[in-house]
Every structure is written in C-alpha cells, then in structure tokens.
C-alpha cells in the first residue's frame, strides 16, 4: 500500500512533468489557413430539379406502399398478426444461431 510520502513524491513528480510539458510542445503557427482558391462546383438548376423529381417520385411510391399495407391490415387483421408473429419466430430462430 502506498504511503503518504510515496504519494507526495508522485504528486511532486507529476507537477514537474506538467510544468515541463509546455516547454516541450511546438509553438503553434500564427498563420491561418488560406481559403481554397477554387470554390466547389454547385449543382446546376437542372440537376436540382431532376433530384427533386426523383425524390418526389420516391415519396409517392412509399406513400402508396403504406396505404396498401394499411388496407391489407384492415381487411385481414388476424392474418397479418399471425404473419408478423411467424416472421418474429423465424427471425428469432435465425438470430439464436
């Protein structure tokens, strides 16, 4: 077990190391980074419109999928619950391995 004198000497050593650390560090450069000469290329208006169109198409497809799922669940709720249970059993069996 450490004694009080051991702890005091260790603390003194740590203080000396802490005082010496700033002297050993390299001074930071006072120069700031220069901004890049070339600005990044911005997407053209046509590309933005095409991406917006594709995104809207994806949103429409996902909305249709959710609506179809809601309709199926409303028509056959027991079948859907049993299907979800069966899927859970299969996934659980696969993850157990």
Phi, psi and omega in degrees: 000142182287142177264170181297322181292324177296317180294320179296318180292325178292320177296319178297319179296318178297322177297317178298318179295321179294323178289326182281336184301313180297330180289330183277339182289150176281142178292145179285149179288136180277348179283141176264155180296139179278143178294151181297144181288326182255129178279147179296146180289131178268149180292142180286166182297321180297318179296319179297318179294321179295317179294322178296319178297316179295320179295318179295322177298317178296318178299317179297317180296317179294322177297316177298319180298317179294318179296319178297319179296318178298319179297314179299318181294321179293324181287320184224073183293321182294317179299319181292321179294316178296322177295318178295321178296315180298318178297320178297321178295316180296313180296320178298320179293322180291321181286336180290332183286000000 
